[in-house]
Amino acid sequence: MRHGCDTVIASRNLDKLKEAAKKLSAVSGRRCLPVCIDVRQPESIAAAVDETLKEFGRIDILINNAAGNFLCPAISLSFNAFKTVLEIDTMGTFNTSKIVFEKWFQNHGGNIVNISATLGYRGQALQVHAGSAKAANDAMTKHLAVEWGPSGVRVNAVAPGPVSGTEGFRRLDDTTVVGLIRDGNDLAYREEVEQLVRWKIQPSHAPLLINNSAVEVVSSTKFLGVNTTDDLTWSVNSVSLVKRAQQHLHFLRRMKRAHLAPAHPHYVLQEHCGPIGEAAGVFQSIPLQRAGNKTEMAHCTLFLASRASSYVTGAILVADGGAWLTSATDFSMLSVVCMRLEEEDDEEDDEEEEDGTLLMLMRELSVSVINSGGLTDETMEISPLIFGPFRFPTGSEEDRRDGRVF
Ligand SMILES: CC/C=C\C/C=C\C/C=C\C/C=C\C/C=C\C/C=C\C=C\C(=O)SCCNC(=O)CCNC(=O)[C@H](O)C(C)(C)COP(=O)(O)OP(=O)(O)OC[C@H]1O[C@@H](n2cnc3c(N)ncnc32)[C@H](O)[C@@H]1OP(=O)(O)O
Ligand SMILES: NC(=O)C1=CN([C@@H]2O[C@H](COP(=O)(O)OP(=O)(O)OC[C@H]3O[C@@H](n4cnc5c(N)ncnc54)[C@H](OP(=O)(O)O)[C@@H]3O)[C@@H](O)[C@H]2O)C=CC1
């Protein structure tokens, strides 16, 4: 907006949009119209486009940014969960592009920028839904660039890597419970651990070690009437992690009472690559050694949305600090958090006590990063984008290095 655009911002939450629109107008001096849409519902998009044309008389740029994502192993992903992400990311991008094209771009030209991701380039664990969706979006970018080029419409994409300070980045710290183990003679949840074993040790079939405990896969998926795999194959955010851990603590106590509890039980939880992972150094495998920031993504989008890129169409601008070239795509780049559940009072069952125990346990969390490199030798065709000499205006050395000035 600071570069001269009046803007419409659209999503499902009108209250949030109104607040954002006020701020954007105040800092940019331009008009900002908030409209409520669900990109899965073409009627809501059509109404928003009509409103935009009524308000502003024209549309020059469409940024397809709406997406939904969470970390989840494929085996635990419901059919509806996979479909939901495809519907938001891929169909949402198509629905919006088609409606804006029909109503305006086809007769006036225009410029579309799709916000993609690098997940599908090599195949990222826990991301079959989002990686598939974004790969389809990359293909769509090229198809529409070819088909709509003669109508004066450019279609390009930005593929960010991890971007700090965003919802996506926060969700990288989501936690998946992968098993319950005990030292030496381990109890674990079969399907979860089988997956872990497959991802972790292929093709050497070496024994799996987590914090020096060998994991043995048990054949039963039912334990004391609880379906253990159902109970534990869920990707959760940190708030529901606490709830989940409470349930598991309760479950463990029932096992103890039945004299079936492991002697030294652990919860094994996976932690990922958001702020916690960053602190643990997971981004060291990225050539630029850090996550990206929002300003850097804005610069890339601005380039593709502006006349500075007037002869560029069908391009996917990867803005990931080189991450997809070097970073692991399996569990090896994720940190493993091991929560030790030792010797707490197994008679206590009331909620308050459980909360207290849990808090104590949470304080004992220890993070260890397992780093064994990722896949190599992968190749992928991406439209090359070569910048000429690029001069930053003034700013501190640090700002320049981290791309905070433009
Ligand atoms: C998020 C993680 C990102 C990346 C991880 C990648 C790799 C990790 C390793 C290395 C990192 C290195 C590089 C990373 C580089 C880049 C990161 C890349 C991409 C980031 C992409 C993003 O898109 S971020 C955008 C995030 N923002 C949002 O998601 C906001 C919008 N989201 C939502 O509205 C919801 O989350 C939603 C997507 C679920 C949709 O909501 P709604 O329509 O209300 O649907 P529901 O009815 O709630 O749910 C539908 C079905 O989905 C199931 N579900 C919901 N949540 C989960 C979950 N956490 N786990 C499993 N399944 C879930 C739900 O149960 C429904 O299914 P049913 O069968 O039960 O009906
Ligand atoms: N953050 C990161 O590290 C990375 C992000 N990306 C991509 O960048 C983009 C922004 O991600 P990020 O800022 O992290 O995530 P956010 O969740 O902040 O942004 C996603 C936006 O999409 C909107 N949205 C979601 N579902 C719908 C829907 N059905 N209809 C309309 N709007 C919807 C959300 O608003 P609301 O929920 O109010 O509807 C929200 O404003 C996404 O395309 C993401 O895939 C790619 C790689 C890395």
Coordinates of C-alpha atoms and ligand atoms in Angstrom, one line a residue:
M1 CA 0.0 0.0 0.0
R2 CA 2.9 2.3 0.7
H3 CA 3.8 1.9 -3.0
G4 CA 0.5 3.4 -4.0
C5 CA -2.3 0.7 -4.0
D6 CA -5.7 0.9 -2.5
T7 CA -6.2 -2.6 -1.2
V8 CA -8.9 -5.1 -0.3
I9 CA -8.1 -7.6 2.4
A10 CA -10.2 -10.7 2.5
S11 CA -10.5 -13.7 4.9
R12 CA -13.1 -15.5 7.1
N13 CA -12.8 -13.2 10.1
L14 CA -14.3 -9.8 9.5
D15 CA -13.5 -8.4 13.0
K16 CA -9.8 -9.1 12.5
L17 CA -9.9 -7.7 9.0
K18 CA -11.5 -4.4 10.1
E19 CA -8.9 -3.9 12.7
A20 CA -6.1 -4.6 10.2
A21 CA -7.7 -2.4 7.6
K22 CA -7.7 0.5 10.0
K23 CA -4.1 0.1 10.8
L24 CA -3.0 -0.4 7.2
S25 CA -4.9 2.8 6.1
A26 CA -3.4 4.8 8.9
V27 CA 0.2 3.8 8.1
S28 CA -0.1 4.0 4.3
G29 CA -2.6 6.8 3.7
R30 CA -4.4 4.5 1.2
R31 CA -7.9 3.1 1.3
C32 CA -8.3 -0.5 2.6
L33 CA -11.5 -2.4 2.3
P34 CA -12.0 -5.5 4.6
V35 CA -14.3 -8.2 3.1
C36 CA -15.4 -11.5 4.4
I37 CA -14.8 -14.5 2.1
D38 CA -14.2 -18.2 2.4
V39 CA -12.1 -19.1 -0.7
R40 CA -13.9 -22.5 -0.7
Q41 CA -17.1 -20.8 -1.5
P42 CA -17.1 -19.2 -5.0
E43 CA -20.3 -17.2 -4.2
S44 CA -18.5 -15.4 -1.4
I45 CA -15.6 -14.5 -3.7
A46 CA -17.9 -13.3 -6.5
A47 CA -19.7 -11.0 -4.0
A48 CA -16.3 -9.7 -2.7
V49 CA -15.1 -9.0 -6.3
D50 CA -18.3 -7.2 -7.1
E51 CA -18.0 -5.1 -4.0
T52 CA -14.4 -4.3 -4.9
L53 CA -15.2 -3.2 -8.4
K54 CA -18.1 -1.1 -7.1
E55 CA -15.8 0.6 -4.5
F56 CA -12.6 1.0 -6.6
G57 CA -13.7 0.6 -10.2
R58 CA -10.8 -1.7 -11.1
I59 CA -8.5 -4.6 -10.0
D60 CA -4.8 -4.6 -10.9
I61 CA -3.3 -7.2 -8.6
L62 CA -4.6 -10.4 -7.0
I63 CA -2.5 -12.0 -4.2
N64 CA -3.6 -15.6 -3.4
N65 CA -2.3 -16.0 0.1
A66 CA -5.1 -18.0 1.9
A67 CA -3.8 -21.4 3.2
G68 CA -4.4 -23.9 6.0
N69 CA -1.8 -26.2 7.4
F70 CA -0.7 -28.2 10.4
L71 CA 1.8 -30.9 11.1
C72 CA 0.4 -34.4 10.8
P73 CA 1.7 -37.8 9.8
A74 CA -0.1 -39.1 6.7
I75 CA -1.3 -42.2 8.6
S76 CA -3.2 -40.0 11.1
L77 CA -4.5 -37.5 8.5
S78 CA -8.3 -38.0 8.0
F79 CA -9.7 -38.0 4.5
N80 CA -11.5 -34.8 5.3
A81 CA -8.3 -33.1 6.7
F82 CA -6.4 -33.8 3.5
K83 CA -9.4 -32.5 1.5
T84 CA -9.8 -29.4 3.6
V85 CA -6.2 -28.3 2.9
L86 CA -6.5 -29.0 -0.8
E87 CA -9.8 -27.1 -0.9
I88 CA -8.3 -24.0 0.9
D89 CA -4.9 -23.9 -0.8
T90 CA -5.5 -25.2 -4.3
M91 CA -9.2 -24.9 -5.0
G92 CA -9.2 -21.5 -3.2
T93 CA -6.5 -20.2 -5.4
F94 CA -8.3 -21.5 -8.5
N95 CA -11.7 -20.2 -7.5
T96 CA -10.4 -16.7 -6.7
S97 CA -8.2 -16.5 -9.9
K98 CA -11.1 -17.6 -12.1
I99 CA -13.6 -15.2 -10.7
V100 CA -11.2 -12.2 -10.8
F101 CA -10.3 -13.2 -14.4
E102 CA -13.9 -13.5 -15.5
K103 CA -15.0 -10.3 -13.9
W104 CA -12.1 -8.1 -14.7
F105 CA -8.7 -9.4 -15.8
Q106 CA -9.9 -11.0 -19.1
N107 CA -10.7 -7.6 -20.5
H108 CA -8.3 -5.4 -18.7
G109 CA -5.2 -7.5 -18.0
G110 CA -3.8 -8.0 -14.5
N111 CA -1.3 -9.6 -12.3
I112 CA -1.6 -12.6 -10.0
V113 CA 0.8 -13.6 -7.3
N114 CA 0.3 -17.0 -5.6
I115 CA 1.9 -17.6 -2.3
S116 CA 3.3 -21.2 -2.4
A117 CA 5.8 -23.2 -0.4
T118 CA 8.8 -25.5 -1.1
L119 CA 7.4 -28.4 0.8
G120 CA 6.6 -30.6 -2.2
Y121 CA 10.0 -30.1 -3.9
R122 CA 11.6 -33.0 -2.2
G123 CA 8.7 -34.3 0.0
Q124 CA 8.5 -33.1 3.6
A125 CA 7.5 -35.5 6.4
L126 CA 4.2 -34.6 8.1
Q127 CA 3.2 -32.4 5.2
V128 CA 1.6 -34.6 2.5
H129 CA -1.5 -32.4 2.5
A130 CA 0.2 -29.0 2.3
G131 CA 3.0 -30.2 0.0
S132 CA 0.5 -31.7 -2.4
A133 CA -1.6 -28.6 -2.4
K134 CA 1.2 -26.2 -3.0
A135 CA 2.7 -28.4 -5.7
A136 CA -0.6 -28.2 -7.5
N137 CA -0.6 -24.4 -7.1
D138 CA 2.9 -24.3 -8.7
A139 CA 1.5 -26.2 -11.7
M140 CA -1.6 -23.9 -11.8
T141 CA 0.7 -20.9 -11.8
K142 CA 2.4 -22.1 -15.0
H143 CA -0.9 -23.3 -16.7
L144 CA -2.6 -20.0 -16.1
A145 CA 0.5 -18.0 -17.1
V146 CA 0.4 -19.8 -20.5
E147 CA -3.4 -19.6 -20.9
W148 CA -3.9 -16.0 -19.7
G149 CA -0.7 -14.5 -21.0
P150 CA -2.4 -13.4 -24.3
S151 CA -5.0 -11.5 -22.2
G152 CA -2.3 -9.5 -20.6
V153 CA -2.3 -11.4 -17.3
R154 CA 0.9 -12.3 -15.6
V155 CA 0.8 -15.2 -13.1
N156 CA 3.7 -15.9 -10.8
A157 CA 4.4 -17.4 -7.3
V158 CA 6.5 -16.8 -4.3
A159 CA 7.6 -19.9 -2.4
P160 CA 8.7 -18.9 1.1
G161 CA 10.7 -21.1 3.4
P162 CA 10.1 -20.7 7.2
V163 CA 9.2 -17.1 8.0
S164 CA 9.5 -15.9 11.6
G165 CA 6.6 -14.1 13.3
T166 CA 3.9 -15.9 11.2
E167 CA 1.2 -18.4 12.0
G168 CA 2.9 -21.0 9.8
F169 CA 6.1 -20.6 11.8
R170 CA 4.3 -20.9 15.1
R171 CA 2.7 -24.1 13.9
L172 CA 6.2 -25.5 13.2
D173 CA 6.6 -25.8 16.9
D174 CA 3.5 -28.0 17.1
T175 CA 4.1 -31.3 18.8
T176 CA 3.2 -34.8 17.9
V177 CA 3.2 -37.5 20.5
V178 CA 5.0 -40.4 18.8
G179 CA 5.2 -43.0 21.5
L180 CA 5.5 -44.0 25.1
I181 CA 8.7 -45.9 25.9
R182 CA 10.6 -47.3 28.8
D183 CA 14.3 -47.9 29.2
G184 CA 15.6 -51.2 27.9
N185 CA 12.3 -53.0 27.6
D186 CA 10.2 -50.6 25.7
L187 CA 6.5 -50.1 25.3
A188 CA 5.6 -48.0 22.3
Y189 CA 2.7 -47.3 20.1
R190 CA 3.0 -49.5 17.2
E191 CA 2.0 -47.5 14.2
E192 CA 3.7 -44.3 15.3
V193 CA 6.9 -46.1 16.1
E194 CA 6.8 -48.1 12.9
Q195 CA 6.6 -44.9 11.0
L196 CA 9.4 -43.4 13.0
V197 CA 11.5 -46.5 12.4
R198 CA 10.8 -46.4 8.6
W199 CA 11.7 -42.7 8.3
K200 CA 14.6 -42.7 10.6
I201 CA 16.6 -45.8 9.8
Q202 CA 15.9 -46.6 6.1
P203 CA 17.7 -48.2 4.5
S204 CA 20.2 -49.4 7.1
H205 CA 17.7 -51.0 9.5
A206 CA 19.9 -50.0 12.5
P207 CA 18.1 -50.0 15.9
L208 CA 16.2 -46.9 16.7
L209 CA 17.5 -44.9 19.6
I210 CA 15.7 -42.1 21.2
N211 CA 17.6 -40.5 24.0
N212 CA 19.6 -43.7 24.4
S213 CA 16.5 -45.9 24.8
A214 CA 15.9 -48.6 22.3
V215 CA 12.3 -48.6 21.1
E216 CA 10.7 -51.9 20.7
V217 CA 7.4 -52.1 18.8
V218 CA 4.6 -53.8 20.6
S219 CA 2.0 -55.6 18.6
S220 CA -1.1 -54.7 20.4
T221 CA -2.8 -51.4 19.7
K222 CA -5.3 -51.8 22.5
F223 CA -4.2 -51.4 26.1
L224 CA -6.6 -51.5 29.1
G225 CA -9.5 -50.8 26.8
V226 CA -7.8 -47.7 25.4
N227 CA -7.1 -47.7 21.7
T228 CA -3.6 -46.5 22.0
T229 CA -2.9 -45.6 18.4
D230 CA -6.0 -43.5 18.1
D231 CA -5.1 -41.9 21.3
L232 CA -1.7 -40.9 20.3
T233 CA -1.5 -40.3 16.6
W234 CA -2.6 -36.7 16.7
S235 CA -0.7 -33.6 15.9
V236 CA -1.6 -31.0 18.5
N237 CA -0.7 -27.4 19.2
S238 CA 0.9 -26.5 22.5
V239 CA -2.4 -25.7 24.3
S240 CA -3.9 -29.0 23.4
L241 CA -0.6 -30.6 24.1
V242 CA -1.1 -29.9 27.8
K243 CA -4.6 -31.4 27.6
R244 CA -3.3 -34.4 25.8
A245 CA -0.4 -34.9 28.2
Q246 CA -2.9 -34.8 31.1
Q247 CA -4.9 -37.5 29.4
H248 CA -1.8 -39.6 28.9
L249 CA -0.7 -39.1 32.5
H250 CA -4.1 -40.3 33.6
F251 CA -3.7 -43.3 31.3
L252 CA -0.3 -44.1 32.7
R253 CA -1.6 -44.1 36.2
R254 CA -4.3 -46.6 35.3
M255 CA -1.5 -48.8 33.9
K256 CA 0.5 -48.4 37.0
R257 CA -2.5 -49.4 39.2
A258 CA -2.9 -52.5 37.1
H259 CA 0.8 -53.2 37.7
L260 CA 1.4 -52.9 34.0
A261 CA 3.3 -49.6 33.9
P262 CA 6.8 -49.5 32.6
A263 CA 9.5 -49.1 35.2
H264 CA 10.9 -45.9 33.8
P265 CA 8.3 -44.5 31.4
H266 CA 9.0 -41.6 29.1
Y267 CA 6.8 -39.6 26.9
V268 CA 8.5 -39.1 23.6
L269 CA 7.3 -36.0 21.9
Q270 CA 8.5 -34.5 18.7
E271 CA 9.1 -30.8 18.6
H272 CA 9.6 -29.0 15.4
C273 CA 11.2 -26.1 13.7
G274 CA 9.5 -22.9 14.8
P275 CA 10.8 -20.6 17.5
I276 CA 11.8 -23.5 19.8
G277 CA 13.6 -25.3 17.0
E278 CA 15.2 -22.1 16.0
A279 CA 16.6 -21.7 19.5
A280 CA 17.9 -25.3 19.3
G281 CA 19.8 -24.4 16.1
V282 CA 17.7 -26.3 13.5
F283 CA 18.1 -23.6 11.0
Q284 CA 21.9 -24.0 10.8
S285 CA 21.4 -26.3 7.9
I286 CA 19.9 -23.5 5.9
P287 CA 22.6 -21.8 3.7
L288 CA 21.6 -18.4 5.0
Q289 CA 21.6 -19.8 8.6
R290 CA 18.3 -18.3 9.7
A291 CA 14.5 -18.1 9.1
G292 CA 13.2 -15.5 6.7
N293 CA 11.2 -12.5 7.8
K294 CA 7.9 -11.0 6.7
T295 CA 9.5 -7.9 5.0
E296 CA 11.6 -10.2 2.8
M297 CA 8.5 -12.0 1.7
A298 CA 6.8 -8.7 1.0
H299 CA 9.7 -7.6 -1.1
C300 CA 9.4 -10.7 -3.3
T301 CA 5.7 -10.3 -3.7
L302 CA 6.1 -6.6 -4.4
F303 CA 8.6 -7.4 -7.1
L304 CA 6.3 -9.8 -8.8
A305 CA 3.2 -7.6 -8.4
S306 CA 5.0 -4.5 -9.8
R307 CA 6.2 -3.4 -13.2
A308 CA 9.7 -4.3 -12.1
S309 CA 8.9 -7.8 -13.2
S310 CA 7.0 -6.8 -16.3
Y311 CA 8.5 -9.6 -18.5
V312 CA 8.2 -12.3 -15.9
T313 CA 5.3 -14.8 -16.0
G314 CA 4.9 -18.5 -14.9
A315 CA 7.9 -18.0 -12.5
I316 CA 8.2 -19.4 -9.0
L317 CA 10.4 -17.2 -6.9
V318 CA 11.9 -19.3 -4.1
A319 CA 12.5 -17.2 -1.0
D320 CA 13.9 -19.7 1.5
G321 CA 17.5 -18.8 2.2
G322 CA 18.4 -21.9 0.2
A323 CA 16.7 -24.2 2.7
W324 CA 15.1 -26.7 0.3
L325 CA 18.5 -27.3 -1.3
T326 CA 20.1 -28.5 2.0
S327 CA 17.6 -29.0 4.8
A328 CA 16.4 -32.5 5.9
T329 CA 12.9 -33.5 4.9
D330 CA 12.4 -36.3 7.4
F331 CA 12.4 -36.5 11.2
S332 CA 16.1 -36.0 11.4
M333 CA 15.8 -32.2 11.3
L334 CA 13.2 -32.2 14.0
S335 CA 14.1 -32.0 17.6
V336 CA 12.9 -34.7 20.0
V337 CA 11.6 -33.7 23.3
C338 CA 11.6 -36.4 25.9
M339 CA 9.4 -35.9 29.0
R340 CA 10.3 -38.2 31.8
L341 CA 7.4 -39.5 33.9
E342 CA 9.0 -41.0 36.9
E343 CA 7.7 -42.0 40.3
E344 CA 4.9 -39.6 40.6
D345 CA 2.2 -40.5 43.1
D346 CA 0.0 -43.1 41.3
E347 CA -2.8 -42.8 43.8
E348 CA -3.5 -39.2 43.1
D349 CA -6.1 -38.7 40.6
D350 CA -7.7 -35.3 41.1
E351 CA -7.4 -32.6 38.4
E352 CA -5.4 -30.1 40.5
E353 CA -2.7 -32.6 41.4
E354 CA -2.4 -33.7 37.8
D355 CA -2.0 -30.1 36.7
G356 CA 0.7 -29.6 39.3
T357 CA 2.6 -32.8 38.3
L358 CA 2.3 -31.8 34.7
L359 CA 3.7 -28.4 35.2
M360 CA 6.6 -29.9 37.1
L361 CA 7.2 -32.3 34.2
M362 CA 7.0 -29.6 31.6
R363 CA 9.8 -27.8 33.4
E364 CA 11.9 -30.9 33.0
L365 CA 11.6 -31.0 29.3
S366 CA 14.9 -31.5 27.6
V367 CA 15.4 -30.7 24.0
S368 CA 17.9 -32.6 22.0
V369 CA 18.3 -32.0 18.3
I370 CA 18.9 -35.1 16.2
N371 CA 20.7 -34.0 13.0
S372 CA 21.6 -36.6 10.5
G373 CA 21.3 -34.7 7.3
G374 CA 18.4 -35.1 4.8
L375 CA 17.8 -36.4 1.3
T376 CA 20.4 -35.5 -1.2
D377 CA 20.7 -35.6 -5.0
E378 CA 17.3 -34.3 -5.6
T379 CA 16.8 -32.1 -8.7
M380 CA 13.9 -29.9 -9.6
E381 CA 13.2 -27.4 -12.4
I382 CA 12.4 -24.0 -11.1
S383 CA 12.2 -21.0 -13.3
P384 CA 15.4 -19.1 -12.7
L385 CA 15.2 -15.6 -11.4
I386 CA 18.4 -13.6 -11.7
F387 CA 18.7 -10.2 -10.0
G388 CA 21.2 -7.7 -11.3
P389 CA 23.1 -5.5 -8.9
F390 CA 20.7 -4.7 -6.1
R391 CA 21.3 -1.6 -3.9
F392 CA 19.8 -1.3 -0.5
P393 CA 19.0 2.2 0.9
T394 CA 20.5 3.2 4.2
G395 CA 20.0 1.1 7.3
S396 CA 22.3 -0.7 9.8
E397 CA 24.6 -3.4 8.7
E398 CA 22.4 -5.9 10.6
D399 CA 19.2 -4.6 8.9
R400 CA 20.8 -5.0 5.6
R401 CA 22.1 -8.5 6.3
D402 CA 18.7 -9.6 7.5
G403 CA 16.8 -7.9 4.7
R404 CA 14.9 -5.5 6.8
V405 CA 15.4 -2.5 4.5
F406 CA 14.3 -2.2 1.0
Ligands
LIG1 C1 2.2 -25.8 9.7 C2 3.5 -26.4 9.5 C3 4.2 -25.9 8.4 C4 5.2 -26.4 7.8 C5 5.8 -27.7 8.3 C6 6.8 -28.1 7.4 C7 7.9 -28.8 7.7 C8 8.4 -29.0 9.0 C9 9.8 -29.4 8.8 C10 10.8 -28.5 8.4 C11 10.6 -27.1 8.3 C12 11.4 -26.6 7.1 C13 10.9 -25.7 6.3 C14 9.5 -25.3 6.4 C15 9.2 -24.4 5.3 C16 8.0 -23.8 5.2 C17 6.8 -24.0 6.0 C18 5.7 -24.2 5.0 C19 4.5 -24.0 4.9 C20 3.6 -23.3 5.7 C21 2.4 -23.3 5.2 C22 1.2 -22.7 5.7 O1 0.2 -22.8 5.1 S1 1.1 -21.9 7.1 C23 -0.6 -21.4 7.2 C24 -1.0 -21.6 8.6 N1 -2.3 -21.0 8.9 C25 -3.4 -21.7 9.0 O2 -3.4 -22.9 8.9 C26 -4.6 -20.8 9.3 C27 -5.9 -21.4 8.7 N2 -6.1 -22.8 9.3 C28 -7.3 -23.3 9.6 O3 -8.3 -22.6 9.4 C29 -7.4 -24.7 10.2 O4 -6.2 -25.0 10.8 C30 -7.7 -25.7 9.1 C31 -6.7 -25.8 8.0 C32 -7.8 -27.1 9.8 C33 -9.1 -25.4 8.4 O5 -10.1 -25.1 9.4 P1 -11.6 -25.6 9.2 O6 -12.1 -25.3 7.8 O7 -12.4 -25.0 10.3 O8 -11.5 -27.1 9.3 P2 -11.8 -28.1 10.6 O9 -13.2 -28.5 10.5 O10 -11.2 -27.6 11.8 O11 -10.9 -29.4 10.2 C34 -11.0 -30.0 8.9 C35 -10.4 -31.4 9.1 O12 -9.0 -31.3 9.4 C36 -8.7 -32.0 10.6 N3 -7.7 -31.3 11.4 C37 -7.7 -30.0 11.9 N4 -6.6 -29.7 12.5 C38 -5.8 -30.8 12.5 C39 -4.5 -31.1 13.0 N5 -3.8 -30.2 13.7 N6 -4.0 -32.4 12.8 C40 -4.7 -33.3 12.1 N7 -6.0 -33.0 11.5 C41 -6.5 -31.8 11.8 C42 -10.0 -31.9 11.4 O13 -10.1 -32.9 12.4 C43 -11.0 -32.2 10.2 O14 -11.1 -33.5 9.9 P3 -12.2 -34.5 10.4 O15 -11.9 -35.8 9.7 O16 -12.1 -34.7 11.8 O17 -13.5 -33.9 9.9
LIG2 N1 4.7 -19.0 7.6 C1 5.6 -19.7 6.9 O1 6.7 -20.0 7.4 C2 5.2 -20.0 5.5 C3 4.0 -19.6 4.9 N2 3.8 -20.0 3.6 C4 2.6 -19.5 3.0 O2 2.4 -18.1 3.3 C5 1.0 -17.8 3.4 C6 0.7 -17.1 4.7 O3 1.0 -18.0 5.7 P1 1.0 -17.5 7.3 O4 1.1 -16.0 7.3 O5 2.0 -18.3 8.0 O6 -0.4 -18.0 7.8 P2 -1.7 -17.2 8.3 O7 -2.5 -18.2 8.9 O8 -1.3 -16.0 9.1 O9 -2.3 -16.7 6.9 C7 -3.3 -17.5 6.2 C8 -4.4 -16.6 5.9 O10 -5.4 -17.3 5.2 C9 -6.7 -17.0 5.7 N3 -7.5 -18.2 5.3 C10 -7.4 -19.4 5.8 N4 -8.4 -20.2 5.3 C11 -9.2 -19.4 4.6 C12 -10.4 -19.6 3.8 N5 -10.9 -20.8 3.7 N6 -10.9 -18.5 3.2 C13 -10.3 -17.3 3.2 N7 -9.2 -17.1 3.9 C14 -8.6 -18.1 4.6 C15 -6.5 -16.8 7.1 O11 -7.5 -16.0 7.7 P3 -8.8 -16.5 8.5 O12 -8.3 -17.7 9.3 O13 -9.2 -15.4 9.3 O14 -9.7 -16.9 7.4 C16 -5.1 -16.1 7.2 O15 -5.3 -14.7 7.0 C17 0.3 -19.1 3.2 O16 -0.1 -19.3 1.8 C18 1.3 -20.1 3.5 O17 1.0 -21.4 3.0 C19 4.6 -20.7 2.9 C20 5.8 -21.2 3.4 C21 6.2 -20.8 4.8

